[in-house]
Amino acid sequence: MKPDPAEQFELLRRRYAAQIGERVAAIIASWHHLEQSQWEKAAGIETRQLAHKLAGSAAMFGFADLGAIAREIDIGLKEWLEHDQPLTEATRHYLTQQIAQLQRLAAEGKVTAILPPIATEPAPTPSAAMPAETPAPPLTPPQPVATSMPSNPAPRPTLPVVRDQNGRPHTIILVEDDQEFGNNLSQQLHLFNYDVHLIADLEGLPTLVRALNPAAIIMDVVFPNGDLAGTEAIAAIQRERTAPVPVIFLSQRDDFTARLAAVRSGGHAYFAKPVDAGRLIEALDRLTGAEENTPLRVLIVDDDPDFGQRCVHSLEAAGMYARAITDPRETLDQLQSFQPDLIILDMYMPICSGKELASVIRQQDRYVGMPIVFLSAETNRSQQQSALLLGADDFLAKPISPEDLVAAIAARAGRARYVQRFLIRDSLTGLLNHQAVESELAREFARAERLQQPLSIAIIDIDHFKRVNDTYGHVVGDQVLRSFARLLQQRLRKSDLIGRHGGEEFLVALPNTSVIEARTLIDTIRNSFAALRHYGTSGMFSVTFSAGIAGYPQHRSQIGAMQAADAALYQAKRAGRNRVVIDTTSNESTASPIVAVAEPSSPPQPHWRALIISANGIQRRSMRQALAEQGVTYQLVNDVERALAYDAPIRPNLIFVDMTQIEGTRIPNLILLREHFAPARIVTIAPTAAEPRAAATTAFGADDYLLIPPAAGTLPALLDRLSASERSML
């Protein structure tokens, strides 16, 4: 499990406290050197940099008085250094007093003993308020620490939480007395990975709602009980609940009375029958929180490592992903690999200033719109304004509280992401647009080449789409495109690349996936899309697509792979459409095109024997239930060490491992598992909120990842992908 943020902060404060004596000693030594050098500017710059760094970080770790002294030294030296005038006797005397106060604190040992012991209470549940943080007592009064620390820390305000995912399961209750309509709609919803419970009457609905706590209810209005029986039943259910359940009404009635009754009962949406499945899915996604909402990503560049880590913990406690670096020369590489939504820069760093680094970043067109926020102890308004003129978007003054930091960064990064979405996303489908998807594909291709991993590219084209527009109109055609985009997002991983390449053509890139595996996956989606029913003015209809697949390492350039996939697509079109074709120049494939209406028989599925490596009770229960439903045998161990000592007559060929045991400093565990259980498949398991981190483990040797608890259809889809990979190696 992820360490509690408050406990991490306490450990960080403790480490900072242990080092603060050295920081003070460095300032004092530098001051003495400045005096001995007869006030040389170079010595003054060194002293100011040390004081500036301490002024910016001390208050965030609870050393407010110490930070205030350092700030006075910083400001006094700044006036002298920037105006090129002799240091006045009064200023020199004042600075000498501040240095003496620092020296006195260091001699008394007060700077290393102000932190309370780390709390030993159990970490709170995610729904609980964040643990309290005790404000540091003043440093100046010479009192014993034991008498200045309260026995019970006062609670601090809870940080605003930026949530990235709604935690509810995607279980839907469908109440429909028209059995044929209900069955058809259930099948349509299942294609989009919704787990549907269909009932035909109202009698058992309250009990079922209490038992399942569904993500939403889809309800007819008219039942034999009455013309508004559906709305009356929902009103009774909503009165029982502390939090209302999202409700979508479907009905033959399209009058004001029925719609008003739906609103008064607690309904959230209303569709008149016949309803288009695509529009219904959009409403469900909106109401159940299934729309993509990934955490904000923030890069911090500050030469003070403790201050950088403090910012990281504050931002991550609020649900963001943050990364801190101390060397400005790493910034461009981090921008490409981490892809932040916002950058935080310090103004003064040894290698280059924050203003210089901002100018370097703005030199590149791709980062012109990247928000840059300065977080510095600089108080001079002209200096702050010059930083803004060089391309910064905001200026925050150190010291800053965690609450203010989170609020400022979340607001700025959130707006930037919202604007960026319009620049890189297709307005109709929400997928990456042509330029953005090809730009991202270039990065994926370079990554595949660097890591020597396969990359498959699929170009997909909706069959006879002009005929759809001509027959049913462009509004219906647009809905078909949105439904297909939604299906791709549901069936593919977030680490996969999906874009609208133009018109009715889509581009998909599948990292660490061979063309054989890609063919199986894309053909599964083809079957699902062909089964999806769309509603037009002339009735219900279905649509198919054709796809061409090529990839790396069969093609060593992005252009070559794209041209090969495009040629394979046209081969699929000429062969009759509604099929998936692999590039004929691919060394992996000698298979004939896959035809949707006459699929060749598949080789037998592998018999999976799973080993679950996790000490997390929720993960273990979810995996046991999910594997049992798929008929997969399994064993459980708590950690990698026990897994490596695991001995069984028949070795497992499928390893599910908790992400926290193989990420960060524990990446070598993944290598050990790969070597010990070869040729077993390794799948990372992680909570939904940690999907980007789970996806990153595939770059270090994991074959795939699974989010816990598994959404409907995700585990079977995963096993299908792994099975296809197994067959490709036979």
Short mmCIF file of N, CA and C in Angstrom, two decimals, residues 7-135:
data_model
loop_
_atom_site.label_atom_id
_atom_site.label_comp_id
_atom_site.label_asym_id
_atom_site.label_seq_id
_atom_site.Cartn_x
_atom_site.Cartn_y
_atom_site.Cartn_z
N GLU A 7 2.58 10.69 7.25
CA GLU A 7 3.74 10.01 7.82
C GLU A 7 4.98 10.29 6.98
N GLN A 8 4.81 10.31 5.65
CA GLN A 8 5.94 10.64 4.79
C GLN A 8 6.46 12.04 5.10
N PHE A 9 5.53 12.98 5.32
CA PHE A 9 5.95 14.34 5.62
C PHE A 9 6.70 14.41 6.95
N GLU A 10 6.22 13.68 7.95
CA GLU A 10 6.91 13.67 9.23
C GLU A 10 8.34 13.14 9.08
N LEU A 11 8.49 12.10 8.28
CA LEU A 11 9.84 11.56 8.06
C LEU A 11 10.71 12.59 7.34
N LEU A 12 10.10 13.30 6.37
CA LEU A 12 10.85 14.30 5.63
C LEU A 12 11.24 15.46 6.55
N ARG A 13 10.33 15.89 7.42
CA ARG A 13 10.65 16.94 8.38
C ARG A 13 11.78 16.51 9.30
N ARG A 14 11.74 15.27 9.70
CA ARG A 14 12.77 14.77 10.60
C ARG A 14 14.14 14.79 9.93
N ARG A 15 14.15 14.38 8.67
CA ARG A 15 15.41 14.40 7.93
C ARG A 15 15.91 15.83 7.74
N TYR A 16 14.98 16.74 7.44
CA TYR A 16 15.34 18.15 7.28
C TYR A 16 15.90 18.71 8.58
N ALA A 17 15.26 18.33 9.69
CA ALA A 17 15.73 18.82 10.99
C ALA A 17 17.14 18.33 11.28
N ALA A 18 17.43 17.09 10.90
CA ALA A 18 18.77 16.54 11.14
C ALA A 18 19.84 17.27 10.33
N GLN A 19 19.43 17.82 9.18
CA GLN A 19 20.40 18.48 8.30
C GLN A 19 20.47 19.98 8.51
N ILE A 20 19.55 20.53 9.26
CA ILE A 20 19.45 21.98 9.30
C ILE A 20 20.64 22.62 10.02
N GLY A 21 21.22 21.89 10.97
CA GLY A 21 22.41 22.40 11.63
C GLY A 21 23.55 22.61 10.65
N GLU A 22 23.67 21.67 9.69
CA GLU A 22 24.71 21.81 8.67
C GLU A 22 24.43 23.01 7.77
N ARG A 23 23.16 23.26 7.47
CA ARG A 23 22.80 24.39 6.62
C ARG A 23 23.17 25.71 7.32
N VAL A 24 22.85 25.78 8.61
CA VAL A 24 23.19 27.00 9.36
C VAL A 24 24.70 27.17 9.44
N ALA A 25 25.41 26.07 9.70
CA ALA A 25 26.87 26.14 9.80
C ALA A 25 27.49 26.61 8.48
N ALA A 26 26.90 26.18 7.35
CA ALA A 26 27.42 26.60 6.05
C ALA A 26 27.23 28.10 5.84
N ILE A 27 26.08 28.64 6.29
CA ILE A 27 25.85 30.08 6.17
C ILE A 27 26.85 30.86 7.04
N ILE A 28 27.05 30.38 8.27
CA ILE A 28 27.97 31.07 9.18
C ILE A 28 29.40 31.04 8.62
N ALA A 29 29.82 29.88 8.11
CA ALA A 29 31.18 29.78 7.55
C ALA A 29 31.32 30.69 6.34
N SER A 30 30.29 30.74 5.51
CA SER A 30 30.35 31.59 4.33
C SER A 30 30.40 33.07 4.73
N TRP A 31 29.69 33.44 5.79
CA TRP A 31 29.72 34.82 6.28
C TRP A 31 31.12 35.20 6.76
N HIS A 32 31.76 34.29 7.52
CA HIS A 32 33.12 34.57 7.98
C HIS A 32 34.07 34.73 6.80
N HIS A 33 33.88 33.91 5.76
CA HIS A 33 34.71 34.03 4.57
C HIS A 33 34.47 35.39 3.89
N LEU A 34 33.21 35.84 3.90
CA LEU A 34 32.87 37.13 3.31
C LEU A 34 33.59 38.26 4.06
N GLU A 35 33.58 38.19 5.38
CA GLU A 35 34.26 39.22 6.18
C GLU A 35 35.77 39.22 5.93
N GLN A 36 36.35 38.02 5.87
CA GLN A 36 37.80 37.90 5.68
C GLN A 36 38.23 38.34 4.29
N SER A 37 37.32 38.22 3.32
CA SER A 37 37.66 38.60 1.93
C SER A 37 37.50 40.08 1.68
N GLN A 38 37.20 40.82 2.73
CA GLN A 38 36.97 42.26 2.58
C GLN A 38 35.78 42.53 1.66
N TRP A 39 34.73 41.74 1.85
CA TRP A 39 33.45 41.94 1.16
C TRP A 39 33.55 41.82 -0.36
N GLU A 40 34.18 40.72 -0.78
CA GLU A 40 34.22 40.41 -2.21
C GLU A 40 32.82 39.97 -2.68
N LYS A 41 32.45 40.39 -3.88
CA LYS A 41 31.12 40.07 -4.40
C LYS A 41 30.91 38.56 -4.56
N ALA A 42 31.93 37.84 -5.00
CA ALA A 42 31.77 36.39 -5.19
C ALA A 42 31.42 35.71 -3.87
N ALA A 43 32.09 36.12 -2.79
CA ALA A 43 31.79 35.54 -1.48
C ALA A 43 30.39 35.94 -1.03
N GLY A 44 29.98 37.18 -1.36
CA GLY A 44 28.64 37.63 -1.00
C GLY A 44 27.55 36.86 -1.73
N ILE A 45 27.80 36.54 -3.00
CA ILE A 45 26.83 35.75 -3.77
C ILE A 45 26.64 34.37 -3.16
N GLU A 46 27.74 33.75 -2.75
CA GLU A 46 27.65 32.41 -2.13
C GLU A 46 26.83 32.47 -0.84
N THR A 47 27.11 33.47 0.00
CA THR A 47 26.38 33.59 1.26
C THR A 47 24.90 33.83 0.99
N ARG A 48 24.59 34.67 0.02
CA ARG A 48 23.19 34.97 -0.26
C ARG A 48 22.45 33.73 -0.79
N GLN A 49 23.11 32.94 -1.63
CA GLN A 49 22.47 31.74 -2.17
C GLN A 49 22.10 30.78 -1.05
N LEU A 50 23.02 30.60 -0.08
CA LEU A 50 22.75 29.70 1.04
C LEU A 50 21.59 30.22 1.88
N ALA A 51 21.59 31.53 2.16
CA ALA A 51 20.51 32.12 2.96
C ALA A 51 19.18 32.07 2.20
N HIS A 52 19.22 32.32 0.90
CA HIS A 52 18.02 32.31 0.06
C HIS A 52 17.37 30.92 0.08
N LYS A 53 18.19 29.90 -0.02
CA LYS A 53 17.69 28.53 -0.03
C LYS A 53 17.03 28.18 1.30
N LEU A 54 17.66 28.57 2.41
CA LEU A 54 17.11 28.29 3.73
C LEU A 54 15.82 29.08 3.96
N ALA A 55 15.78 30.32 3.49
CA ALA A 55 14.59 31.15 3.66
C ALA A 55 13.39 30.54 2.95
N GLY A 56 13.63 29.92 1.80
CA GLY A 56 12.52 29.36 1.03
C GLY A 56 11.98 28.07 1.56
N SER A 57 12.82 27.28 2.24
CA SER A 57 12.38 25.93 2.65
C SER A 57 12.06 25.80 4.12
N ALA A 58 12.67 26.62 4.98
CA ALA A 58 12.55 26.40 6.42
C ALA A 58 11.11 26.47 6.90
N ALA A 59 10.36 27.46 6.46
CA ALA A 59 9.00 27.63 6.97
C ALA A 59 8.10 26.47 6.59
N MET A 60 8.31 25.88 5.40
CA MET A 60 7.46 24.77 4.98
C MET A 60 7.65 23.54 5.85
N PHE A 61 8.80 23.45 6.51
CA PHE A 61 9.06 22.31 7.39
C PHE A 61 8.84 22.67 8.86
N GLY A 62 8.23 23.84 9.12
CA GLY A 62 7.90 24.19 10.48
C GLY A 62 8.92 25.06 11.19
N PHE A 63 9.98 25.54 10.50
CA PHE A 63 11.01 26.37 11.11
C PHE A 63 10.79 27.83 10.70
N ALA A 64 9.66 28.39 11.08
CA ALA A 64 9.28 29.71 10.60
C ALA A 64 10.26 30.79 11.04
N ASP A 65 10.67 30.78 12.33
CA ASP A 65 11.57 31.82 12.81
C ASP A 65 12.94 31.73 12.15
N LEU A 66 13.41 30.52 11.98
CA LEU A 66 14.69 30.33 11.32
C LEU A 66 14.63 30.85 9.88
N GLY A 67 13.51 30.55 9.18
CA GLY A 67 13.34 31.05 7.82
C GLY A 67 13.30 32.56 7.76
N ALA A 68 12.69 33.19 8.79
CA ALA A 68 12.61 34.65 8.81
C ALA A 68 13.99 35.28 8.96
N ILE A 69 14.85 34.68 9.79
CA ILE A 69 16.22 35.19 9.95
C ILE A 69 16.98 35.07 8.62
N ALA A 70 16.86 33.90 7.99
CA ALA A 70 17.55 33.70 6.72
C ALA A 70 17.05 34.68 5.66
N ARG A 71 15.76 35.01 5.70
CA ARG A 71 15.21 35.94 4.73
C ARG A 71 15.81 37.34 4.92
N GLU A 72 15.97 37.74 6.18
CA GLU A 72 16.58 39.05 6.45
C GLU A 72 18.00 39.12 5.89
N ILE A 73 18.76 38.04 6.05
CA ILE A 73 20.12 37.99 5.51
C ILE A 73 20.08 38.05 3.98
N ASP A 74 19.15 37.31 3.40
CA ASP A 74 19.01 37.28 1.94
C ASP A 74 18.71 38.67 1.39
N ILE A 75 17.74 39.35 1.99
CA ILE A 75 17.33 40.67 1.51
C ILE A 75 18.46 41.70 1.68
N GLY A 76 19.13 41.64 2.84
CA GLY A 76 20.21 42.59 3.08
C GLY A 76 21.34 42.45 2.08
N LEU A 77 21.75 41.22 1.81
CA LEU A 77 22.82 41.00 0.84
C LEU A 77 22.37 41.33 -0.58
N LYS A 78 21.10 41.09 -0.86
CA LYS A 78 20.58 41.35 -2.21
C LYS A 78 20.69 42.84 -2.55
N GLU A 79 20.33 43.69 -1.60
CA GLU A 79 20.41 45.14 -1.84
C GLU A 79 21.83 45.55 -2.18
N TRP A 80 22.78 44.99 -1.48
CA TRP A 80 24.19 45.32 -1.73
C TRP A 80 24.66 44.78 -3.09
N LEU A 81 24.33 43.51 -3.38
CA LEU A 81 24.84 42.87 -4.60
C LEU A 81 24.21 43.45 -5.86
N GLU A 82 22.94 43.80 -5.82
CA GLU A 82 22.25 44.23 -7.04
C GLU A 82 22.47 45.71 -7.35
N HIS A 83 22.74 46.54 -6.33
CA HIS A 83 22.87 47.97 -6.59
C HIS A 83 24.32 48.43 -6.68
N ASP A 84 25.24 47.49 -6.50
CA ASP A 84 26.67 47.77 -6.67
C ASP A 84 27.11 48.99 -5.85
N GLN A 85 26.63 49.05 -4.61
CA GLN A 85 27.02 50.12 -3.70
C GLN A 85 27.65 49.51 -2.46
N PRO A 86 28.55 50.24 -1.81
CA PRO A 86 29.17 49.71 -0.60
C PRO A 86 28.12 49.39 0.45
N LEU A 87 28.38 48.35 1.22
CA LEU A 87 27.47 47.96 2.29
C LEU A 87 27.59 48.99 3.42
N THR A 88 26.46 49.60 3.77
CA THR A 88 26.50 50.62 4.83
C THR A 88 26.83 49.98 6.17
N GLU A 89 27.35 50.80 7.07
CA GLU A 89 27.71 50.30 8.39
C GLU A 89 26.49 49.79 9.14
N ALA A 90 25.34 50.47 8.97
CA ALA A 90 24.11 50.05 9.66
C ALA A 90 23.65 48.68 9.15
N THR A 91 23.67 48.51 7.82
CA THR A 91 23.25 47.22 7.25
C THR A 91 24.20 46.11 7.67
N ARG A 92 25.51 46.42 7.67
CA ARG A 92 26.49 45.40 8.06
C ARG A 92 26.27 44.99 9.52
N HIS A 93 25.99 45.97 10.36
CA HIS A 93 25.76 45.67 11.77
C HIS A 93 24.50 44.81 11.94
N TYR A 94 23.45 45.16 11.19
CA TYR A 94 22.20 44.41 11.28
C TYR A 94 22.39 42.95 10.83
N LEU A 95 23.11 42.77 9.70
CA LEU A 95 23.36 41.41 9.21
C LEU A 95 24.22 40.63 10.19
N THR A 96 25.18 41.30 10.81
CA THR A 96 26.02 40.62 11.80
C THR A 96 25.16 40.11 12.96
N GLN A 97 24.17 40.91 13.35
CA GLN A 97 23.26 40.48 14.42
C GLN A 97 22.47 39.24 14.01
N GLN A 98 21.99 39.21 12.76
CA GLN A 98 21.22 38.06 12.28
C GLN A 98 22.10 36.80 12.23
N ILE A 99 23.33 36.95 11.78
CA ILE A 99 24.25 35.81 11.75
C ILE A 99 24.52 35.32 13.18
N ALA A 100 24.69 36.27 14.10
CA ALA A 100 24.94 35.89 15.49
C ALA A 100 23.75 35.12 16.07
N GLN A 101 22.54 35.53 15.68
CA GLN A 101 21.36 34.81 16.16
C GLN A 101 21.32 33.39 15.60
N LEU A 102 21.66 33.25 14.33
CA LEU A 102 21.76 31.90 13.75
C LEU A 102 22.80 31.07 14.50
N GLN A 103 23.93 31.69 14.78
CA GLN A 103 25.02 30.97 15.46
C GLN A 103 24.59 30.56 16.88
N ARG A 104 23.84 31.44 17.54
CA ARG A 104 23.38 31.13 18.89
C ARG A 104 22.41 29.95 18.88
N LEU A 105 21.52 29.94 17.91
CA LEU A 105 20.57 28.82 17.79
C LEU A 105 21.30 27.51 17.55
N ALA A 106 22.33 27.57 16.68
CA ALA A 106 23.08 26.35 16.39
C ALA A 106 23.83 25.87 17.62
N ALA A 107 24.40 26.80 18.36
CA ALA A 107 25.17 26.42 19.55
C ALA A 107 24.27 25.80 20.61
N GLU A 108 23.03 26.29 20.72
CA GLU A 108 22.10 25.76 21.71
C GLU A 108 21.44 24.46 21.26
N GLY A 109 21.65 24.11 20.00
CA GLY A 109 21.05 22.86 19.49
C GLY A 109 19.56 22.95 19.25
N LYS A 110 19.02 24.18 19.23
CA LYS A 110 17.57 24.32 19.10
C LYS A 110 17.06 23.96 17.70
N VAL A 111 17.96 23.99 16.71
CA VAL A 111 17.49 23.76 15.35
C VAL A 111 17.32 22.30 15.03
N THR A 112 17.73 21.42 15.91
CA THR A 112 17.64 19.99 15.58
C THR A 112 16.68 19.25 16.49
N ALA A 113 15.96 19.95 17.35
CA ALA A 113 15.14 19.22 18.32
C ALA A 113 13.74 19.79 18.46
N ILE A 114 13.15 20.24 17.36
CA ILE A 114 11.85 20.87 17.50
C ILE A 114 10.71 20.01 16.97
N LEU A 115 10.98 18.82 16.50
CA LEU A 115 9.93 18.01 15.89
C LEU A 115 9.35 17.02 16.88
N PRO A 116 8.05 16.81 16.84
CA PRO A 116 7.45 15.81 17.71
C PRO A 116 7.76 14.42 17.21
N PRO A 117 7.62 13.40 18.05
CA PRO A 117 7.81 12.04 17.57
C PRO A 117 6.76 11.69 16.53
N ILE A 118 7.13 10.79 15.63
CA ILE A 118 6.19 10.37 14.59
C ILE A 118 5.02 9.64 15.24
N ALA A 119 3.80 10.01 14.79
CA ALA A 119 2.62 9.38 15.38
C ALA A 119 2.60 7.90 15.10
N THR A 120 2.13 7.15 16.09
CA THR A 120 2.10 5.69 15.93
C THR A 120 0.69 5.17 15.69
N GLU A 121 -0.30 6.11 15.60
CA GLU A 121 -1.66 5.64 15.35
C GLU A 121 -1.75 5.04 13.96
N PRO A 122 -2.69 4.11 13.72
CA PRO A 122 -2.85 3.55 12.39
C PRO A 122 -3.22 4.62 11.40
N ALA A 123 -2.80 4.40 10.14
CA ALA A 123 -3.12 5.36 9.08
C ALA A 123 -4.61 5.41 8.89
N PRO A 124 -5.18 6.59 8.63
CA PRO A 124 -6.62 6.70 8.47
C PRO A 124 -7.07 6.08 7.17
N THR A 125 -8.35 5.75 7.10
CA THR A 125 -8.91 5.25 5.86
C THR A 125 -8.98 6.39 4.87
N PRO A 126 -9.10 6.07 3.55
CA PRO A 126 -9.11 7.13 2.55
C PRO A 126 -10.21 8.15 2.77
N SER A 127 -11.30 7.76 3.41
CA SER A 127 -12.39 8.71 3.59
C SER A 127 -12.21 9.59 4.81
N ALA A 128 -11.22 9.26 5.64
CA ALA A 128 -11.02 10.04 6.85
C ALA A 128 -10.28 11.32 6.54
N ALA A 129 -10.37 12.25 7.49
CA ALA A 129 -9.61 13.49 7.33
C ALA A 129 -8.13 13.20 7.43
N MET A 130 -7.33 14.07 6.82
CA MET A 130 -5.89 13.86 6.85
C MET A 130 -5.37 14.07 8.26
N PRO A 131 -4.29 13.37 8.64
CA PRO A 131 -3.78 13.48 9.98
C PRO A 131 -3.27 14.88 10.28
N ALA A 132 -3.25 15.17 11.56
CA ALA A 132 -2.88 16.51 11.98
C ALA A 132 -1.39 16.73 11.87
N GLU A 133 -1.03 18.00 11.64
CA GLU A 133 0.37 18.40 11.61
C GLU A 133 0.57 19.48 12.66
N THR A 134 1.48 19.27 13.57
CA THR A 134 1.70 20.22 14.64
C THR A 134 2.56 21.37 14.16
N PRO A 135 2.10 22.61 14.34
CA PRO A 135 2.96 23.73 13.99
C PRO A 135 4.21 23.72 14.84
#
